[in-house]
Amino acid sequence: MRPGQARPAGTMTLLRVGEAFAPERLAATDILMAGGKIVALGQGLEVPRGWPIREVVARDLIAVPAFIDQHVHVTGGGGEGGCGTRCPPISAHDIASMGIGTVVGVLGTDSISRSPADLLASVRGLAAEGLTAYMYTGAYRVPPPTLTGDIQRDLAWIPEVIGVGEIAISDHRSSQPRQDELARLVSDARVGAMLAGKRGICHFHLGDGKRGLAPLRQLLEETELPPDQIIPTHVNRRPELLEDAADYALAFGASVDVTAFEDAGDGLSAFDAVSRLLARGVPSTRITLSSDCNGSLPEFDADGAYVGMQVARNTALIADWQRLVQEEVLPLESALGLLTANVAHVLGLHAHKGRLALGFDADITLLDRALRPQRIFVAGRCLHGDVDT
């Protein structure tokens, strides 16, 4: 069992569904799970009599890879308006009920009252409840806070650490890092990840600042760092930033992460943002969605003074994703990638997550015909929804 992964169920489960997407449509409608893995796909699968097996018949549901949310404030974010504005942590139930089987925890503005050690404890707690949970080391500020005192050591020695983030740029809340500091940070993440056999991305928070993605463009133009190491998020914060992100993705063959804001304000919803990126010619395989769940959505006046805050939830993530399919912006096969295969590739988890395939983790979400999550299995264990045998 890999660190950060849910403990597999003790018996085999044979899942019989109406349709299955891997994300591409599969001919198979039966899925056999054992030891936390998918061990067989087919139609009319049978196992020898006497084997310890649970059969789950759900012919009215659609099996898809469990969703992956790469940006979750599992300890709670916030704090921009003082200690009374700290957001609450998120529960495993709130994650699993949205069909999400894997999360990556982040720290944001507040890395003083919350620390990477707090984040690691929360991530391990979610894993103990059955989810797969990872984390980024660091937070908004540069140099970033770490567990071991060094980015490379965090990546090399802490199994749950799969990258650095969320590092704030183009934001009045950032530490206004110099270009050479950003280059050193990304290169440290790259080397530490290489030593550990990880992707080791740097997850960059984009604010409202006029520089937009310019610091990231400069990194890719002036260094040897590859674009798959650098992932900008919140690119739909405002329309001009989204246009900048489309240019960035097309110029460098890079991936960009769209945030599913519940109230986009002056920005764009995830539905509108993905629609615009596709219209600009950005391949759907270069787009991911995340929730920013339990992070703060602070409001500031023209002088940068705090005036109010909302707490982000993950309901908009699923609602906007459903709308992309229902309004035929993307077929289900392509839309699934935004929450599964594309995210797994970005995070370097694509060898065992993000697909329904032999040998992959048995992380499966069952959707009804309206694409609403009804049940979820993580490592073969049902975490949400009734299981009829």
XYZ file of C-alpha atoms in Angstrom:
389
model
C 0.000 0.000 0.000
C 1.428 3.385 -1.006
C 1.623 6.146 1.624
C -1.282 8.539 1.239
C -3.504 5.789 -0.195
C -6.585 4.327 1.411
C -6.320 0.829 2.900
C -7.809 -1.737 0.491
C -10.890 -3.724 1.401
C -10.400 -7.235 2.715
C -12.730 -8.944 0.219
C -13.123 -8.730 -3.539
C -15.938 -6.647 -5.013
C -17.591 -7.392 -8.334
C -19.280 -4.257 -9.610
C -21.931 -4.597 -12.324
C -22.974 -1.262 -13.899
C -24.917 0.009 -16.896
C -22.019 1.815 -18.591
C -18.353 2.465 -17.883
C -15.987 5.213 -19.044
C -12.244 5.017 -18.542
C -12.486 8.085 -19.473
C -13.212 6.707 -23.008
C -16.306 4.517 -23.264
C -15.610 0.870 -22.358
C -17.319 -2.234 -23.687
C -16.956 -3.700 -20.194
C -19.761 -3.237 -17.690
C -18.375 -5.520 -14.960
C -15.413 -4.466 -12.821
C -13.647 -6.775 -10.375
C -11.759 -5.081 -7.533
C -9.304 -6.889 -5.240
C -6.436 -5.743 -3.047
C -7.313 -2.110 -3.769
C -6.846 -2.602 -7.534
C -8.918 -3.200 -10.637
C -8.073 -6.814 -11.510
C -10.597 -7.585 -14.262
C -12.845 -5.720 -16.706
C -15.426 -7.408 -18.909
C -19.031 -8.498 -19.365
C -20.644 -11.316 -17.457
C -17.598 -11.774 -15.226
C -17.747 -14.727 -12.837
C -15.416 -15.882 -10.065
C -14.929 -19.366 -8.632
C -17.404 -20.530 -6.024
C -16.223 -20.012 -2.458
C -14.073 -16.951 -3.168
C -14.630 -14.090 -0.661
C -16.547 -11.717 -2.931
C -19.213 -9.058 -2.635
C -21.360 -8.420 -5.700
C -22.721 -4.919 -6.253
C -25.374 -4.575 -8.949
C -25.927 -1.010 -10.145
C -27.155 -1.351 -13.725
C -28.792 2.082 -13.588
C -25.471 3.836 -12.861
C -22.376 4.848 -14.837
C -18.889 3.927 -13.604
C -16.146 6.517 -14.084
C -12.735 7.086 -12.465
C -13.096 8.712 -9.050
C -12.500 12.446 -9.313
C -9.208 14.060 -8.266
C -9.195 17.530 -6.664
C -5.695 19.002 -6.750
C -6.431 22.089 -4.636
C -8.174 21.597 -1.270
C -7.641 23.550 1.948
C -8.089 20.465 4.096
C -7.074 22.338 7.265
C -9.200 25.328 6.264
C -7.853 28.505 4.693
C -8.622 32.128 5.385
C -7.406 34.393 8.138
C -7.040 37.514 5.979
C -9.402 39.361 8.318
C -7.896 38.079 11.579
C -8.235 34.878 13.578
C -12.029 35.077 13.512
C -11.983 34.610 9.735
C -10.128 31.285 9.659
C -12.063 28.754 7.571
C -12.988 25.336 9.004
C -11.317 22.089 7.892
C -13.087 19.786 5.454
C -14.369 16.323 6.308
C -13.847 13.078 4.424
C -17.625 12.852 3.988
C -17.812 16.245 2.271
C -15.086 15.142 -0.129
C -16.389 11.653 -0.926
C -20.012 12.794 -1.355
C -18.913 14.750 -4.431
C -17.405 11.662 -6.051
C -13.859 12.761 -5.184
C -11.473 9.985 -4.197
C -8.129 11.812 -4.209
C -7.262 15.262 -2.852
C -4.132 17.372 -2.613
C -4.008 19.585 0.464
C -2.677 23.151 0.338
C -1.817 26.012 2.655
C -2.602 29.545 1.521
C -2.171 33.017 2.977
C -1.916 31.819 6.565
C 1.152 29.673 7.152
C 1.614 31.101 10.653
C -1.320 29.656 12.619
C -1.367 26.698 10.228
C 1.791 24.855 9.233
C 2.932 22.098 6.871
C 2.917 19.782 9.905
C -0.782 20.573 10.493
C -1.438 19.921 6.826
C 0.400 16.591 6.911
C -1.610 15.496 9.959
C -4.884 16.399 8.219
C -3.834 14.576 5.049
C -2.981 11.455 7.034
C -6.290 11.738 8.862
C -8.217 11.765 5.566
C -6.205 8.741 4.398
C -7.132 6.937 7.624
C -10.794 7.534 6.754
C -10.317 5.879 3.368
C -9.489 8.678 0.936
C -6.258 9.061 -1.004
C -4.663 12.286 0.207
C -1.469 14.118 -0.700
C -0.146 17.606 -0.028
C 2.003 20.402 -1.363
C 4.761 21.667 0.875
C 4.910 25.443 1.197
C 2.267 28.169 1.132
C 1.805 31.637 -0.410
C 5.138 33.004 0.761
C 8.670 32.624 -0.559
C 10.846 31.146 0.877
C 8.124 28.574 1.578
C 7.605 26.922 4.963
C 8.548 23.240 4.860
C 8.497 20.120 7.036
C 12.238 19.379 6.991
C 13.606 22.869 6.355
C 14.234 22.146 2.674
C 12.009 21.630 -0.388
C 14.168 18.877 -1.820
C 14.151 16.917 1.445
C 10.373 17.294 1.813
C 9.836 15.818 -1.634
C 12.474 13.128 -1.234
C 11.574 11.937 2.278
C 7.862 12.681 2.880
C 5.726 10.299 0.782
C 2.616 12.476 0.926
C 4.423 15.552 -0.459
C 4.014 15.584 -4.247
C 4.803 19.216 -5.035
C 5.169 22.784 -3.811
C 2.345 25.282 -3.474
C 0.261 27.221 -3.532
C 2.903 29.888 -4.231
C 1.266 33.307 -4.678
C 2.212 35.603 -7.549
C 0.571 38.711 -9.007
C -1.256 39.224 -5.707
C -0.991 41.828 -2.943
C -0.977 38.930 -0.438
C 2.103 37.332 -2.000
C 5.629 37.882 -0.679
C 6.466 39.599 -3.996
C 9.159 37.049 -4.869
C 11.944 37.995 -7.245
C 12.356 36.086 -10.486
C 15.515 34.365 -9.301
C 13.701 33.188 -6.152
C 10.960 31.613 -8.249
C 13.531 29.907 -10.473
C 15.340 28.468 -7.459
C 12.085 27.263 -5.919
C 10.962 25.430 -9.074
C 14.406 23.933 -9.672
C 14.550 22.682 -6.067
C 11.143 21.078 -6.541
C 12.300 19.447 -9.754
C 15.464 17.951 -8.298
C 13.793 16.796 -5.071
C 11.039 15.142 -7.084
C 13.525 13.424 -9.389
C 15.250 11.901 -6.372
C 11.908 10.577 -5.143
C 10.500 9.459 -8.504
C 7.734 12.094 -8.382
C 6.512 14.805 -10.783
C 7.024 17.531 -8.171
C 4.960 20.333 -9.683
C 4.909 23.906 -8.442
C 1.287 24.954 -8.007
C 1.077 28.751 -8.510
C -1.771 30.863 -7.125
C -2.642 33.697 -9.526
C -4.023 36.893 -8.004
C -5.595 40.029 -9.494
C -2.261 41.733 -10.144
C -1.519 43.294 -13.521
C 1.514 41.051 -14.087
C -0.710 38.000 -14.544
C 1.294 35.041 -15.807
C 4.317 37.139 -16.798
C 6.551 35.661 -14.029
C 5.793 32.134 -15.236
C 6.381 33.072 -18.875
C 9.755 34.467 -17.891
C 10.644 31.245 -16.060
C 9.976 29.157 -19.157
C 11.666 31.593 -21.545
C 14.837 32.147 -19.522
C 15.477 28.776 -17.867
C 15.584 25.103 -18.827
C 12.604 24.308 -16.599
C 9.876 22.318 -18.417
C 6.279 23.585 -18.612
C 4.867 20.459 -16.939
C 6.666 21.533 -13.752
C 4.704 24.798 -13.481
C 0.913 24.781 -12.975
C -0.993 28.093 -12.648
C -4.352 27.989 -10.860
C -7.252 30.460 -10.441
C -6.673 31.484 -14.086
C -10.375 32.406 -14.396
C -10.156 35.045 -11.664
C -10.878 37.712 -14.304
C -11.447 37.593 -18.084
C -8.126 39.253 -18.939
C -6.227 36.693 -16.875
C -8.016 33.840 -18.644
C -6.943 35.251 -22.014
C -3.395 35.421 -20.681
C -3.697 31.799 -19.567
C -4.916 30.696 -23.006
C -1.917 32.399 -24.632
C 0.383 30.785 -22.057
C -1.027 27.288 -22.603
C -0.786 27.587 -26.384
C 2.694 29.138 -26.425
C 4.306 26.555 -24.132
C 2.073 23.486 -24.473
C 1.370 23.987 -20.768
C -1.535 22.943 -18.543
C -3.712 25.449 -16.691
C -6.035 24.885 -13.735
C -9.493 26.466 -13.603
C -11.089 27.092 -10.205
C -14.781 26.296 -9.741
C -15.782 29.490 -7.940
C -19.244 29.393 -6.370
C -19.566 33.134 -6.910
C -17.176 34.186 -9.662
C -17.745 37.901 -9.025
C -15.688 39.782 -11.608
C -14.245 36.498 -12.830
C -15.642 33.613 -14.813
C -17.354 30.428 -13.701
C -15.531 27.193 -14.394
C -18.109 26.454 -17.095
C -17.498 29.767 -18.869
C -13.725 29.545 -18.419
C -13.411 26.060 -19.905
C -15.723 27.059 -22.755
C -13.542 30.073 -23.570
C -10.274 28.144 -23.327
C -11.618 25.547 -25.744
C -12.800 28.286 -28.108
C -9.268 29.713 -28.062
C -7.917 26.346 -29.185
C -6.516 25.098 -25.877
C -6.792 21.280 -25.952
C -9.124 19.840 -23.333
C -6.229 17.591 -22.247
C -4.363 20.730 -21.073
C -7.194 21.908 -18.808
C -7.940 20.764 -15.259
C -10.575 21.754 -12.707
C -10.172 22.160 -8.946
C -12.370 23.434 -6.124
C -10.237 25.591 -3.763
C -12.547 23.942 -1.242
C -12.608 25.357 2.331
C -10.323 28.159 1.237
C -11.346 31.750 1.757
C -12.890 33.985 -0.871
C -11.956 37.347 0.662
C -13.135 40.707 -0.610
C -10.887 43.768 -0.520
C -11.596 47.417 -1.283
C -9.653 49.563 -3.760
C -6.984 50.186 -1.118
C -6.512 46.484 -0.392
C -8.362 46.564 2.955
C -10.330 43.467 3.950
C -14.115 43.952 3.774
C -15.582 40.425 3.904
C -15.188 36.753 3.109
C -16.960 33.611 1.944
C -15.826 29.998 2.380
C -15.346 28.000 -0.832
C -17.136 24.668 -1.244
C -16.734 21.831 -3.738
C -20.340 21.790 -4.976
C -19.619 24.208 -7.841
C -16.849 21.909 -9.070
C -19.319 19.132 -9.836
C -22.133 21.456 -10.991
C -19.963 23.262 -13.550
C -18.491 19.960 -14.742
C -21.979 18.505 -15.217
C -23.050 21.572 -17.188
C -20.119 21.180 -19.617
C -21.520 17.774 -20.577
C -25.220 18.616 -20.404
C -24.819 21.694 -22.638
C -22.594 19.693 -25.017
C -19.491 21.835 -24.616
C -17.587 18.535 -24.250
C -18.614 14.897 -24.597
C -18.516 12.916 -21.367
C -15.298 11.154 -22.383
C -13.402 14.446 -22.753
C -15.067 16.198 -19.816
C -14.049 13.366 -17.482
C -10.394 14.167 -18.156
C -10.800 17.575 -16.500
C -11.342 15.821 -13.150
C -9.521 12.513 -13.707
C -6.873 11.618 -16.302
C -5.677 15.178 -16.956
C -5.237 15.825 -13.236
C -3.474 12.507 -12.676
C -1.030 13.379 -15.469
C -0.350 16.854 -14.065
C 0.357 15.427 -10.610
C 2.445 12.495 -11.871
C -0.108 9.926 -10.640
C -1.098 8.731 -14.105
C 0.514 5.282 -13.736
C -2.135 4.228 -11.193
C -4.886 6.867 -10.967
C -7.318 8.722 -13.217
C -8.403 5.734 -15.336
C -10.442 2.555 -15.140
C -7.847 0.051 -16.314
C -6.268 -3.213 -15.208
C -3.770 -2.717 -12.399
C -4.984 0.796 -11.607
C -6.259 1.808 -8.188
C -9.872 0.727 -7.690
C -11.069 4.319 -7.353
C -14.506 4.391 -8.967
C -17.362 6.887 -8.841
C -20.865 5.808 -9.832
C -22.963 8.519 -11.482
C -26.668 8.579 -12.223
C -27.985 9.681 -15.624
C -27.910 13.320 -14.482
C -24.175 12.820 -13.702
C -24.715 13.158 -9.957
C -22.344 11.093 -7.776
C -24.256 8.306 -6.020
C -21.494 6.015 -4.724
C -17.723 6.080 -4.568
C -15.148 3.359 -4.085
C -11.572 4.208 -3.121
C -9.080 1.339 -3.233
C -12.104 -0.933 -3.583
C -13.785 0.283 -0.409
C -17.183 2.016 -0.586
C -16.873 5.408 1.136
C -20.198 6.951 0.148
C -23.583 5.610 -0.895
C -25.505 2.453 -0.091
C -24.113 -0.816 -1.403
C -26.704 -3.378 -2.435
C -25.354 -6.929 -2.704
